[in-house]
């Protein structure tokens, strides 16, 4: 009986491990290219194009540090659709129409995500922040005022990554110190899960952005930071803020919540777009549970929102952006009353996923399911085996009696 139980345990463990390996293999695959768009004489006028070609469509992610850091997400029904840029117009005071996809009629859905400002506030009075009071805030860092290094030097076409790194040149007081703010972009050819924490689950229809603050000098003893994110939806569409909770923290220890902005799908064939993150950041390049930083998100703001200029969103959507599109903003803050990780390490990293279709949803891995099956199945097996032993013992005892003639 004991030997049989051990065999059952070993078999279920091997089955779970094999299934886990198969689950990580991914399925649908796109042909992805990531390259800097040439044509600008300015090293800080960066334009990065991620082109992901599928069976009958193409996803275009256009990243830029011209003005506020922005990414355009464009869904095209053509495998041969291509990005076009009029650099002279793009860098002018009226950039409307400077960016488009050829042929224009192939684009059936377009949205944008803009990273506008970084706020710094006093963590000694976090309750005031939750009530919407402005007293704890220092003057914000406007990311449109930053000077960005050339993205050319960071493009890795093998790993499909690139990095926008900026410094605040408009700050005469030097409050940023020698620190930098960066946005690292990662594209994916197929579904899978990142190795480093927070180990986001991604699909072939998504990309990742990592917001990094490196040695930005705090202006107070209890400083916390907050990133403002603005989204743009075409007329008739809008984003919804959702919280997805789970009892499973297998992939991101101690984190049980996923937050996401999801657009209303235009029709069944296109599906929604999403911007998704786990409610944690990290205070070291080697992310771990020990240097986790609490991450909060605040209510989605939709009333009377406008998109600050300049941004490549104006170059693609045109001059009527504020009137013909739905604009929403959300603030994501890092840190709370429970730690001073950033002050100690001088580093903060927060990751988010963006893309098309239903947002990826974490589920119990096959390995965990196998362990649960063992935990629930082993007692049943032992009970059945014990019952059989008792039954055979009784039959043997009765068989020892001789019949009386």
mmCIF file of C-alpha atoms in Angstrom:
data_model
loop_
_atom_site.group_PDB
_atom_site.id
_atom_site.type_symbol
_atom_site.label_atom_id
_atom_site.label_comp_id
_atom_site.label_asym_id
_atom_site.label_seq_id
_atom_site.Cartn_x
_atom_site.Cartn_y
_atom_site.Cartn_z
ATOM 1 C CA UNK A 1 0.000 0.000 0.000
ATOM 2 C CA UNK A 2 2.816 2.405 0.916
ATOM 3 C CA UNK A 3 4.672 1.601 -2.285
ATOM 4 C CA UNK A 4 1.554 2.260 -4.349
ATOM 5 C CA UNK A 5 1.059 5.658 -2.714
ATOM 6 C CA UNK A 6 4.643 6.614 -3.456
ATOM 7 C CA UNK A 7 4.208 5.636 -7.086
ATOM 8 C CA UNK A 8 1.027 7.717 -7.274
ATOM 9 C CA UNK A 9 2.788 10.745 -5.783
ATOM 10 C CA UNK A 10 5.731 10.431 -8.144
ATOM 11 C CA UNK A 11 3.479 9.964 -11.154
ATOM 12 C CA UNK A 12 1.359 13.012 -10.383
ATOM 13 C CA UNK A 13 4.481 15.109 -9.737
ATOM 14 C CA UNK A 14 6.004 14.135 -13.080
ATOM 15 C CA UNK A 15 2.690 14.777 -14.843
ATOM 16 C CA UNK A 16 2.461 18.232 -13.297
ATOM 17 C CA UNK A 17 6.041 19.091 -14.239
ATOM 18 C CA UNK A 18 5.551 17.914 -17.825
ATOM 19 C CA UNK A 19 2.305 19.863 -18.157
ATOM 20 C CA UNK A 20 3.974 22.960 -16.745
ATOM 21 C CA UNK A 21 6.713 22.756 -19.358
ATOM 22 C CA UNK A 22 4.141 22.355 -22.103
ATOM 23 C CA UNK A 23 2.139 25.297 -20.769
ATOM 24 C CA UNK A 24 5.166 27.623 -20.935
ATOM 25 C CA UNK A 25 5.854 26.742 -24.549
ATOM 26 C CA UNK A 26 3.344 29.318 -25.897
ATOM 27 C CA UNK A 27 1.094 28.922 -28.914
ATOM 28 C CA UNK A 28 0.247 31.574 -31.506
ATOM 29 C CA UNK A 29 3.356 33.265 -32.864
ATOM 30 C CA UNK A 30 3.924 36.584 -34.641
ATOM 31 C CA UNK A 31 6.850 37.787 -36.715
ATOM 32 C CA UNK A 32 8.154 40.753 -34.738
ATOM 33 C CA UNK A 33 10.625 43.478 -35.667
ATOM 34 C CA UNK A 34 11.781 46.286 -33.383
ATOM 35 C CA UNK A 35 13.710 49.214 -34.821
ATOM 36 C CA UNK A 36 14.381 52.903 -34.404
ATOM 37 C CA UNK A 37 12.735 54.993 -37.128
ATOM 38 C CA UNK A 38 15.388 57.034 -38.998
ATOM 39 C CA UNK A 39 14.973 60.565 -40.302
ATOM 40 C CA UNK A 40 15.520 62.888 -37.350
ATOM 41 C CA UNK A 41 18.625 65.035 -36.879
ATOM 42 C CA UNK A 42 17.961 65.306 -33.142
ATOM 43 C CA UNK A 43 19.238 62.524 -30.899
ATOM 44 C CA UNK A 44 16.424 63.153 -28.411
ATOM 45 C CA UNK A 45 13.630 62.930 -31.032
ATOM 46 C CA UNK A 46 13.213 59.201 -30.670
ATOM 47 C CA UNK A 47 10.705 57.100 -32.568
ATOM 48 C CA UNK A 48 10.636 53.334 -32.041
ATOM 49 C CA UNK A 49 8.487 51.006 -34.136
ATOM 50 C CA UNK A 50 7.466 47.515 -33.065
ATOM 51 C CA UNK A 51 5.791 45.664 -35.938
ATOM 52 C CA UNK A 52 4.137 42.315 -35.128
ATOM 53 C CA UNK A 53 2.785 40.466 -38.176
ATOM 54 C CA UNK A 54 0.198 37.734 -37.689
ATOM 55 C CA UNK A 55 -1.692 35.400 -40.015
ATOM 56 C CA UNK A 56 -3.935 38.117 -41.437
ATOM 57 C CA UNK A 57 -3.173 41.282 -39.481
ATOM 58 C CA UNK A 58 -0.401 43.498 -38.106
ATOM 59 C CA UNK A 59 0.006 45.135 -34.713
ATOM 60 C CA UNK A 60 1.924 48.420 -34.685
ATOM 61 C CA UNK A 61 3.370 49.818 -31.458
ATOM 62 C CA UNK A 62 4.879 53.263 -32.045
ATOM 63 C CA UNK A 63 6.886 54.523 -29.065
ATOM 64 C CA UNK A 64 8.289 58.027 -28.820
ATOM 65 C CA UNK A 65 9.962 60.469 -26.435
ATOM 66 C CA UNK A 66 8.952 63.477 -28.543
ATOM 67 C CA UNK A 67 7.054 65.481 -25.956
ATOM 68 C CA UNK A 68 5.577 63.270 -23.266
ATOM 69 C CA UNK A 69 6.611 59.585 -23.638
ATOM 70 C CA UNK A 70 3.842 57.939 -25.640
ATOM 71 C CA UNK A 71 2.954 54.661 -27.304
ATOM 72 C CA UNK A 72 0.435 54.353 -30.138
ATOM 73 C CA UNK A 73 -1.290 50.978 -30.431
ATOM 74 C CA UNK A 74 -2.568 50.473 -33.985
ATOM 75 C CA UNK A 75 -4.405 47.384 -35.228
ATOM 76 C CA UNK A 76 -4.222 46.807 -38.977
ATOM 77 C CA UNK A 77 -6.070 44.190 -41.038
ATOM 78 C CA UNK A 78 -3.191 43.989 -43.509
ATOM 79 C CA UNK A 79 -0.020 41.915 -43.243
ATOM 80 C CA UNK A 80 1.805 44.423 -45.436
ATOM 81 C CA UNK A 81 0.757 47.626 -43.641
ATOM 82 C CA UNK A 82 3.646 49.983 -42.910
ATOM 83 C CA UNK A 83 4.431 52.990 -40.727
ATOM 84 C CA UNK A 84 4.949 56.353 -42.461
ATOM 85 C CA UNK A 85 6.432 59.472 -40.840
ATOM 86 C CA UNK A 86 6.771 63.040 -42.062
ATOM 87 C CA UNK A 87 9.636 64.165 -39.817
ATOM 88 C CA UNK A 88 9.496 67.815 -40.825
ATOM 89 C CA UNK A 89 5.844 68.026 -39.858
ATOM 90 C CA UNK A 90 6.311 65.858 -36.754
ATOM 91 C CA UNK A 91 8.884 68.244 -35.286
ATOM 92 C CA UNK A 92 6.911 71.355 -36.234
ATOM 93 C CA UNK A 93 4.454 73.317 -34.102
ATOM 94 C CA UNK A 94 1.548 71.624 -35.954
ATOM 95 C CA UNK A 95 2.323 67.881 -36.096
ATOM 96 C CA UNK A 96 -1.213 66.695 -36.951
ATOM 97 C CA UNK A 97 -1.075 64.070 -39.707
ATOM 98 C CA UNK A 98 2.689 63.506 -39.421
ATOM 99 C CA UNK A 99 2.284 59.816 -38.497
ATOM 100 C CA UNK A 100 0.082 57.343 -40.352
ATOM 101 C CA UNK A 101 -0.190 53.712 -41.432
ATOM 102 C CA UNK A 102 -0.173 52.827 -45.114
ATOM 103 C CA UNK A 103 -2.766 51.956 -46.312
ATOM 104 C CA UNK A 104 -4.780 54.095 -43.863
ATOM 105 C CA UNK A 105 -7.950 52.098 -44.500
ATOM 106 C CA UNK A 106 -6.331 48.963 -43.059
ATOM 107 C CA UNK A 107 -6.342 50.432 -39.525
ATOM 108 C CA UNK A 108 -9.513 49.375 -37.764
ATOM 109 C CA UNK A 109 -8.577 50.336 -34.207
ATOM 110 C CA UNK A 110 -6.205 52.867 -32.635
ATOM 111 C CA UNK A 111 -5.482 53.902 -29.059
ATOM 112 C CA UNK A 112 -2.640 55.547 -27.151
ATOM 113 C CA UNK A 113 -1.026 55.522 -23.708
ATOM 114 C CA UNK A 114 0.850 58.658 -22.577
ATOM 115 C CA UNK A 115 3.115 58.962 -19.534
ATOM 116 C CA UNK A 116 2.773 62.615 -18.609
ATOM 117 C CA UNK A 117 4.110 63.426 -15.144
ATOM 118 C CA UNK A 118 5.891 62.060 -12.089
ATOM 119 C CA UNK A 119 4.631 63.485 -8.801
ATOM 120 C CA UNK A 120 6.536 63.521 -5.534
ATOM 121 C CA UNK A 121 4.714 63.852 -2.229
ATOM 122 C CA UNK A 122 5.387 63.465 1.454
ATOM 123 C CA UNK A 123 4.703 59.952 2.665
ATOM 124 C CA UNK A 124 4.397 61.278 6.202
ATOM 125 C CA UNK A 125 0.845 62.341 5.352
ATOM 126 C CA UNK A 126 -0.422 59.592 3.066
ATOM 127 C CA UNK A 127 -3.946 59.992 4.455
ATOM 128 C CA UNK A 128 -4.094 63.467 2.914
ATOM 129 C CA UNK A 129 -3.279 61.997 -0.494
ATOM 130 C CA UNK A 130 -6.103 59.481 -0.208
ATOM 131 C CA UNK A 131 -8.493 62.376 0.482
ATOM 132 C CA UNK A 132 -7.330 64.267 -2.610
ATOM 133 C CA UNK A 133 -5.572 67.048 -0.717
ATOM 134 C CA UNK A 134 -2.688 68.808 -2.468
ATOM 135 C CA UNK A 135 -0.621 69.934 0.521
ATOM 136 C CA UNK A 136 1.858 67.002 0.553
ATOM 137 C CA UNK A 137 2.984 67.529 -3.080
ATOM 138 C CA UNK A 138 6.226 68.983 -4.386
ATOM 139 C CA UNK A 139 6.329 70.554 -7.890
ATOM 140 C CA UNK A 140 5.838 67.683 -10.389
ATOM 141 C CA UNK A 141 8.310 66.427 -12.971
ATOM 142 C CA UNK A 142 6.789 67.068 -16.412
ATOM 143 C CA UNK A 143 8.141 64.291 -18.629
ATOM 144 C CA UNK A 144 7.568 66.414 -21.751
ATOM 145 C CA UNK A 145 10.371 68.689 -20.485
ATOM 146 C CA UNK A 146 12.926 65.893 -20.242
ATOM 147 C CA UNK A 147 15.836 65.380 -22.601
ATOM 148 C CA UNK A 148 16.039 61.782 -23.808
ATOM 149 C CA UNK A 149 19.117 59.893 -24.944
ATOM 150 C CA UNK A 150 19.119 58.315 -28.374
ATOM 151 C CA UNK A 151 17.236 55.031 -28.288
ATOM 152 C CA UNK A 152 19.443 53.748 -31.125
ATOM 153 C CA UNK A 153 22.155 52.695 -28.697
ATOM 154 C CA UNK A 154 19.786 50.560 -26.644
ATOM 155 C CA UNK A 155 17.907 48.639 -29.350
ATOM 156 C CA UNK A 156 18.421 44.879 -29.014
ATOM 157 C CA UNK A 157 16.775 43.182 -31.973
ATOM 158 C CA UNK A 158 17.512 39.722 -30.605
ATOM 159 C CA UNK A 159 15.915 40.291 -27.205
ATOM 160 C CA UNK A 160 13.360 42.699 -28.749
ATOM 161 C CA UNK A 161 14.075 45.408 -26.167
ATOM 162 C CA UNK A 162 14.898 49.127 -26.195
ATOM 163 C CA UNK A 163 15.230 51.825 -23.548
ATOM 164 C CA UNK A 164 14.269 55.505 -23.408
ATOM 165 C CA UNK A 165 16.363 57.239 -20.736
ATOM 166 C CA UNK A 166 15.769 60.863 -19.791
ATOM 167 C CA UNK A 167 17.036 63.651 -17.547
ATOM 168 C CA UNK A 168 15.262 66.852 -16.527
ATOM 169 C CA UNK A 169 17.115 69.615 -18.380
ATOM 170 C CA UNK A 170 14.464 72.246 -17.589
ATOM 171 C CA UNK A 171 15.093 72.017 -13.854
ATOM 172 C CA UNK A 172 17.358 74.927 -12.880
ATOM 173 C CA UNK A 173 17.526 73.812 -9.266
ATOM 174 C CA UNK A 174 18.702 70.356 -10.148
ATOM 175 C CA UNK A 175 16.099 68.694 -7.919
ATOM 176 C CA UNK A 176 16.376 65.474 -9.930
ATOM 177 C CA UNK A 177 20.065 65.299 -8.956
ATOM 178 C CA UNK A 178 22.069 62.912 -11.106
ATOM 179 C CA UNK A 179 19.089 60.615 -11.411
ATOM 180 C CA UNK A 180 17.343 59.363 -14.535
ATOM 181 C CA UNK A 181 13.844 58.276 -15.464
ATOM 182 C CA UNK A 182 13.554 55.518 -18.057
ATOM 183 C CA UNK A 183 11.000 53.510 -19.974
ATOM 184 C CA UNK A 184 12.200 50.104 -21.146
ATOM 185 C CA UNK A 185 10.200 48.441 -23.907
ATOM 186 C CA UNK A 186 9.945 44.686 -24.515
ATOM 187 C CA UNK A 187 8.144 43.079 -27.468
ATOM 188 C CA UNK A 188 6.979 39.456 -27.636
ATOM 189 C CA UNK A 189 6.707 36.983 -30.499
ATOM 190 C CA UNK A 190 4.539 34.500 -28.614
ATOM 191 C CA UNK A 191 2.826 33.896 -25.309
ATOM 192 C CA UNK A 192 4.737 33.080 -22.158
ATOM 193 C CA UNK A 193 5.742 34.431 -18.771
ATOM 194 C CA UNK A 194 8.588 36.738 -17.812
ATOM 195 C CA UNK A 195 11.374 35.273 -15.704
ATOM 196 C CA UNK A 196 12.045 38.240 -13.370
ATOM 197 C CA UNK A 197 9.436 39.487 -10.919
ATOM 198 C CA UNK A 198 6.604 40.366 -11.184
ATOM 199 C CA UNK A 199 6.580 37.564 -13.784
ATOM 200 C CA UNK A 200 3.801 38.993 -15.947
ATOM 201 C CA UNK A 201 1.952 36.597 -18.216
ATOM 202 C CA UNK A 202 1.986 37.875 -21.800
ATOM 203 C CA UNK A 203 0.547 36.943 -25.183
ATOM 204 C CA UNK A 204 1.743 37.426 -28.751
ATOM 205 C CA UNK A 205 -0.638 40.394 -28.893
ATOM 206 C CA UNK A 206 1.104 42.373 -26.141
ATOM 207 C CA UNK A 207 4.233 44.309 -25.228
ATOM 208 C CA UNK A 208 5.715 45.378 -21.890
ATOM 209 C CA UNK A 209 6.884 48.728 -20.561
ATOM 210 C CA UNK A 210 9.043 49.074 -17.460
ATOM 211 C CA UNK A 211 9.101 52.437 -15.667
ATOM 212 C CA UNK A 212 12.437 52.970 -13.896
ATOM 213 C CA UNK A 213 13.604 55.673 -11.494
ATOM 214 C CA UNK A 214 17.331 55.476 -10.824
ATOM 215 C CA UNK A 215 18.918 57.694 -8.151
ATOM 216 C CA UNK A 216 16.306 60.431 -8.444
ATOM 217 C CA UNK A 217 17.048 62.528 -5.354
ATOM 218 C CA UNK A 218 14.052 62.722 -2.976
ATOM 219 C CA UNK A 219 13.118 66.233 -1.874
ATOM 220 C CA UNK A 220 11.951 65.084 1.557
ATOM 221 C CA UNK A 221 12.725 62.516 4.229
ATOM 222 C CA UNK A 222 9.519 60.586 3.543
ATOM 223 C CA UNK A 223 9.095 61.105 -0.190
ATOM 224 C CA UNK A 224 6.885 58.861 -2.278
ATOM 225 C CA UNK A 225 6.421 58.979 -6.056
ATOM 226 C CA UNK A 226 3.417 58.723 -8.351
ATOM 227 C CA UNK A 227 3.171 58.278 -12.129
ATOM 228 C CA UNK A 228 0.359 59.835 -14.160
ATOM 229 C CA UNK A 229 -0.826 57.735 -17.103
ATOM 230 C CA UNK A 230 -3.233 59.118 -19.723
ATOM 231 C CA UNK A 231 -5.135 56.973 -22.223
ATOM 232 C CA UNK A 232 -6.733 57.987 -25.526
ATOM 233 C CA UNK A 233 -9.689 56.146 -27.051
ATOM 234 C CA UNK A 234 -11.438 56.877 -30.323
ATOM 235 C CA UNK A 235 -14.923 58.403 -30.290
ATOM 236 C CA UNK A 236 -17.458 56.059 -28.762
ATOM 237 C CA UNK A 237 -14.870 54.040 -26.852
ATOM 238 C CA UNK A 238 -13.688 54.310 -23.280
ATOM 239 C CA UNK A 239 -11.476 52.545 -20.760
ATOM 240 C CA UNK A 240 -12.752 50.774 -17.645
ATOM 241 C CA UNK A 241 -10.688 50.240 -14.509
ATOM 242 C CA UNK A 242 -10.856 46.671 -13.233
ATOM 243 C CA UNK A 243 -9.385 44.851 -10.251
ATOM 244 C CA UNK A 244 -8.714 41.126 -10.624
ATOM 245 C CA UNK A 245 -7.993 39.320 -7.367
ATOM 246 C CA UNK A 246 -6.732 35.791 -6.822
ATOM 247 C CA UNK A 247 -5.864 33.498 -3.911
ATOM 248 C CA UNK A 248 -2.773 32.351 -5.823
ATOM 249 C CA UNK A 249 0.527 34.212 -5.404
ATOM 250 C CA UNK A 250 2.629 31.478 -7.010
ATOM 251 C CA UNK A 251 4.244 33.762 -9.590
ATOM 252 C CA UNK A 252 4.385 37.025 -7.589
ATOM 253 C CA UNK A 253 4.750 36.211 -3.890
ATOM 254 C CA UNK A 254 2.492 38.200 -1.491
ATOM 255 C CA UNK A 255 0.725 39.955 -4.422
ATOM 256 C CA UNK A 256 -2.897 38.905 -4.913
ATOM 257 C CA UNK A 257 -4.217 41.677 -7.159
ATOM 258 C CA UNK A 258 -3.942 42.585 -10.826
ATOM 259 C CA UNK A 259 -5.201 45.992 -11.978
ATOM 260 C CA UNK A 260 -6.095 46.764 -15.587
ATOM 261 C CA UNK A 261 -7.588 49.365 -17.876
ATOM 262 C CA UNK A 262 -9.690 47.606 -20.504
ATOM 263 C CA UNK A 263 -11.409 49.242 -23.457
ATOM 264 C CA UNK A 264 -14.876 48.351 -24.607
ATOM 265 C CA UNK A 265 -14.539 46.096 -27.676
ATOM 266 C CA UNK A 266 -15.698 47.678 -30.935
ATOM 267 C CA UNK A 267 -16.730 44.286 -32.311
ATOM 268 C CA UNK A 268 -16.026 40.616 -31.687
ATOM 269 C CA UNK A 269 -13.286 40.325 -34.295
ATOM 270 C CA UNK A 270 -11.048 43.097 -32.925
ATOM 271 C CA UNK A 271 -11.629 42.725 -29.215
ATOM 272 C CA UNK A 272 -10.530 45.197 -26.551
ATOM 273 C CA UNK A 273 -7.189 46.803 -25.796
ATOM 274 C CA UNK A 274 -5.719 46.692 -22.301
ATOM 275 C CA UNK A 275 -3.135 48.190 -19.968
ATOM 276 C CA UNK A 276 -2.384 45.785 -17.118
ATOM 277 C CA UNK A 277 -0.118 45.680 -14.071
ATOM 278 C CA UNK A 278 0.369 43.909 -10.767
ATOM 279 C CA UNK A 279 0.105 46.055 -7.665
ATOM 280 C CA UNK A 280 3.793 46.004 -6.824
ATOM 281 C CA UNK A 281 7.062 47.661 -7.786
ATOM 282 C CA UNK A 282 10.616 46.770 -6.802
ATOM 283 C CA UNK A 283 13.522 48.659 -5.262
ATOM 284 C CA UNK A 284 16.399 46.824 -6.929
ATOM 285 C CA UNK A 285 17.558 45.687 -10.352
ATOM 286 C CA UNK A 286 17.406 42.188 -8.896
ATOM 287 C CA UNK A 287 13.723 42.205 -8.018
ATOM 288 C CA UNK A 288 12.802 40.076 -5.025
ATOM 289 C CA UNK A 289 10.150 39.769 -2.370
ATOM 290 C CA UNK A 290 12.436 41.560 0.094
ATOM 291 C CA UNK A 291 12.655 44.768 -1.981
ATOM 292 C CA UNK A 292 9.004 44.894 -3.068
ATOM 293 C CA UNK A 293 7.374 48.343 -2.959
ATOM 294 C CA UNK A 294 3.677 48.738 -2.387
ATOM 295 C CA UNK A 295 1.817 49.996 -5.472
ATOM 296 C CA UNK A 296 -1.541 51.767 -5.315
ATOM 297 C CA UNK A 297 -3.801 53.013 -8.058
ATOM 298 C CA UNK A 298 -6.288 55.824 -7.741
ATOM 299 C CA UNK A 299 -9.736 56.274 -9.343
ATOM 300 C CA UNK A 300 -9.871 56.738 -13.095
ATOM 301 C CA UNK A 301 -10.356 60.411 -13.987
ATOM 302 C CA UNK A 302 -12.498 61.054 -17.046
ATOM 303 C CA UNK A 303 -14.196 64.422 -16.516
ATOM 304 C CA UNK A 304 -12.809 67.386 -18.478
ATOM 305 C CA UNK A 305 -9.534 65.662 -19.286
ATOM 306 C CA UNK A 306 -7.211 66.995 -21.970
ATOM 307 C CA UNK A 307 -3.969 65.642 -23.361
ATOM 308 C CA UNK A 308 -0.957 67.935 -22.848
ATOM 309 C CA UNK A 309 1.047 68.853 -25.924
ATOM 310 C CA UNK A 310 3.312 67.862 -27.490
ATOM 311 C CA UNK A 311 2.829 64.132 -28.003
ATOM 312 C CA UNK A 312 2.837 61.815 -31.011
ATOM 313 C CA UNK A 313 -0.815 61.160 -30.153
ATOM 314 C CA UNK A 314 -1.547 64.582 -31.692
ATOM 315 C CA UNK A 315 0.554 63.642 -34.725
ATOM 316 C CA UNK A 316 -1.563 60.528 -35.371
ATOM 317 C CA UNK A 317 -5.073 61.460 -34.174
ATOM 318 C CA UNK A 318 -4.984 65.044 -35.428
ATOM 319 C CA UNK A 319 -5.931 68.471 -34.154
ATOM 320 C CA UNK A 320 -9.391 67.416 -32.983
ATOM 321 C CA UNK A 321 -7.960 65.011 -30.429
ATOM 322 C CA UNK A 322 -9.594 66.626 -27.417
ATOM 323 C CA UNK A 323 -13.034 66.915 -29.046
ATOM 324 C CA UNK A 324 -13.341 63.632 -30.908
ATOM 325 C CA UNK A 325 -11.664 61.224 -28.505
ATOM 326 C CA UNK A 326 -12.206 59.983 -24.985
ATOM 327 C CA UNK A 327 -9.323 60.859 -22.656
ATOM 328 C CA UNK A 328 -8.861 59.352 -19.195
ATOM 329 C CA UNK A 329 -6.085 59.534 -16.618
ATOM 330 C CA UNK A 330 -4.986 57.379 -13.707
ATOM 331 C CA UNK A 331 -2.360 57.941 -11.020
ATOM 332 C CA UNK A 332 -0.254 55.022 -9.820
ATOM 333 C CA UNK A 333 1.678 55.624 -6.590
ATOM 334 C CA UNK A 334 4.597 53.688 -5.181
ATOM 335 C CA UNK A 335 5.233 53.182 -1.486
ATOM 336 C CA UNK A 336 3.164 53.637 1.637
ATOM 337 C CA UNK A 337 3.468 53.722 5.368
ATOM 338 C CA UNK A 338 5.128 50.344 5.463
ATOM 339 C CA UNK A 339 8.656 50.947 4.180
ATOM 340 C CA UNK A 340 11.414 53.206 2.902
ATOM 341 C CA UNK A 341 12.769 50.924 0.175
ATOM 342 C CA UNK A 342 13.330 53.679 -2.395
ATOM 343 C CA UNK A 343 15.127 55.954 0.093
ATOM 344 C CA UNK A 344 17.458 53.079 0.969
ATOM 345 C CA UNK A 345 18.116 51.755 -2.547
ATOM 346 C CA UNK A 346 17.594 54.811 -4.784
ATOM 347 C CA UNK A 347 15.927 52.605 -7.372
ATOM 348 C CA UNK A 348 12.355 51.841 -8.419
ATOM 349 C CA UNK A 349 11.048 49.565 -11.170
ATOM 350 C CA UNK A 350 7.406 49.049 -12.130
ATOM 351 C CA UNK A 351 6.179 46.934 -15.060
ATOM 352 C CA UNK A 352 2.967 47.025 -17.086
ATOM 353 C CA UNK A 353 1.639 45.074 -20.038
ATOM 354 C CA UNK A 354 -0.273 46.604 -22.944
ATOM 355 C CA UNK A 355 -1.809 45.099 -26.030
ATOM 356 C CA UNK A 356 -4.877 43.864 -27.875
ATOM 357 C CA UNK A 357 -7.513 41.268 -27.097
ATOM 358 C CA UNK A 358 -8.576 39.951 -23.680
ATOM 359 C CA UNK A 359 -6.034 40.736 -20.922
ATOM 360 C CA UNK A 360 -3.939 37.737 -19.846
ATOM 361 C CA UNK A 361 -5.372 36.075 -16.747
ATOM 362 C CA UNK A 362 -3.319 34.187 -14.204
ATOM 363 C CA UNK A 363 -4.467 30.689 -13.304
ATOM 364 C CA UNK A 364 -3.144 27.869 -11.181
ATOM 365 C CA UNK A 365 -0.203 26.254 -12.940
ATOM 366 C CA UNK A 366 -0.440 22.555 -13.879
ATOM 367 C CA UNK A 367 2.209 21.839 -11.242
ATOM 368 C CA UNK A 368 0.118 23.432 -8.487
ATOM 369 C CA UNK A 369 -2.968 21.619 -9.743
ATOM 370 C CA UNK A 370 -1.031 18.341 -9.635
ATOM 371 C CA UNK A 371 0.085 19.031 -6.057
ATOM 372 C CA UNK A 372 -3.522 19.822 -5.081
ATOM 373 C CA UNK A 373 -4.658 16.629 -6.796
ATOM 374 C CA UNK A 374 -2.077 14.684 -4.802
ATOM 375 C CA UNK A 375 -3.127 16.367 -1.571
ATOM 376 C CA UNK A 376 -6.792 15.583 -2.192
ATOM 377 C CA UNK A 377 -6.318 12.260 -3.958
ATOM 378 C CA UNK A 378 -3.824 10.582 -1.639
ATOM 379 C CA UNK A 379 -6.247 10.329 1.334
ATOM 380 C CA UNK A 380 -8.890 8.834 -0.961
ATOM 381 C CA UNK A 381 -6.404 6.277 -2.304
ATOM 382 C CA UNK A 382 -5.277 5.425 1.222
ATOM 383 C CA UNK A 383 -8.908 5.053 2.353
ATOM 384 C CA UNK A 384 -9.742 2.762 -0.542
ATOM 385 C CA UNK A 385 -6.581 0.732 -0.008
ATOM 386 C CA UNK A 386 -7.313 0.443 3.722
ATOM 387 C CA UNK A 387 -10.846 -0.712 2.999
ATOM 388 C CA UNK A 388 -9.575 -3.391 0.628
ATOM 389 C CA UNK A 389 -7.064 -4.609 3.211
ATOM 390 C CA UNK A 390 -9.786 -4.872 5.870
ATOM 391 C CA UNK A 391 -12.077 -6.687 3.439
ATOM 392 C CA UNK A 392 -9.396 -9.231 2.455
ATOM 393 C CA UNK A 393 -8.455 -9.754 6.118
ATOM 394 C CA UNK A 394 -12.045 -10.556 7.043
ATOM 395 C CA UNK A 395 -12.423 -12.961 4.141
ATOM 396 C CA UNK A 396 -9.214 -14.741 5.131
ATOM 397 C CA UNK A 397 -10.323 -15.026 8.765
ATOM 398 C CA UNK A 398 -13.665 -16.555 7.775
ATOM 399 C CA UNK A 399 -11.941 -18.991 5.376
ATOM 400 C CA UNK A 400 -9.985 -20.559 8.298
ATOM 401 C CA UNK A 401 -13.126 -22.150 9.878
ATOM 402 C CA UNK A 402 -13.854 -25.816 8.944
ATOM 403 C CA UNK A 403 -17.445 -26.703 8.043
ATOM 404 C CA UNK A 404 -19.278 -28.920 10.668
ATOM 405 C CA UNK A 405 -20.864 -32.068 9.264
#
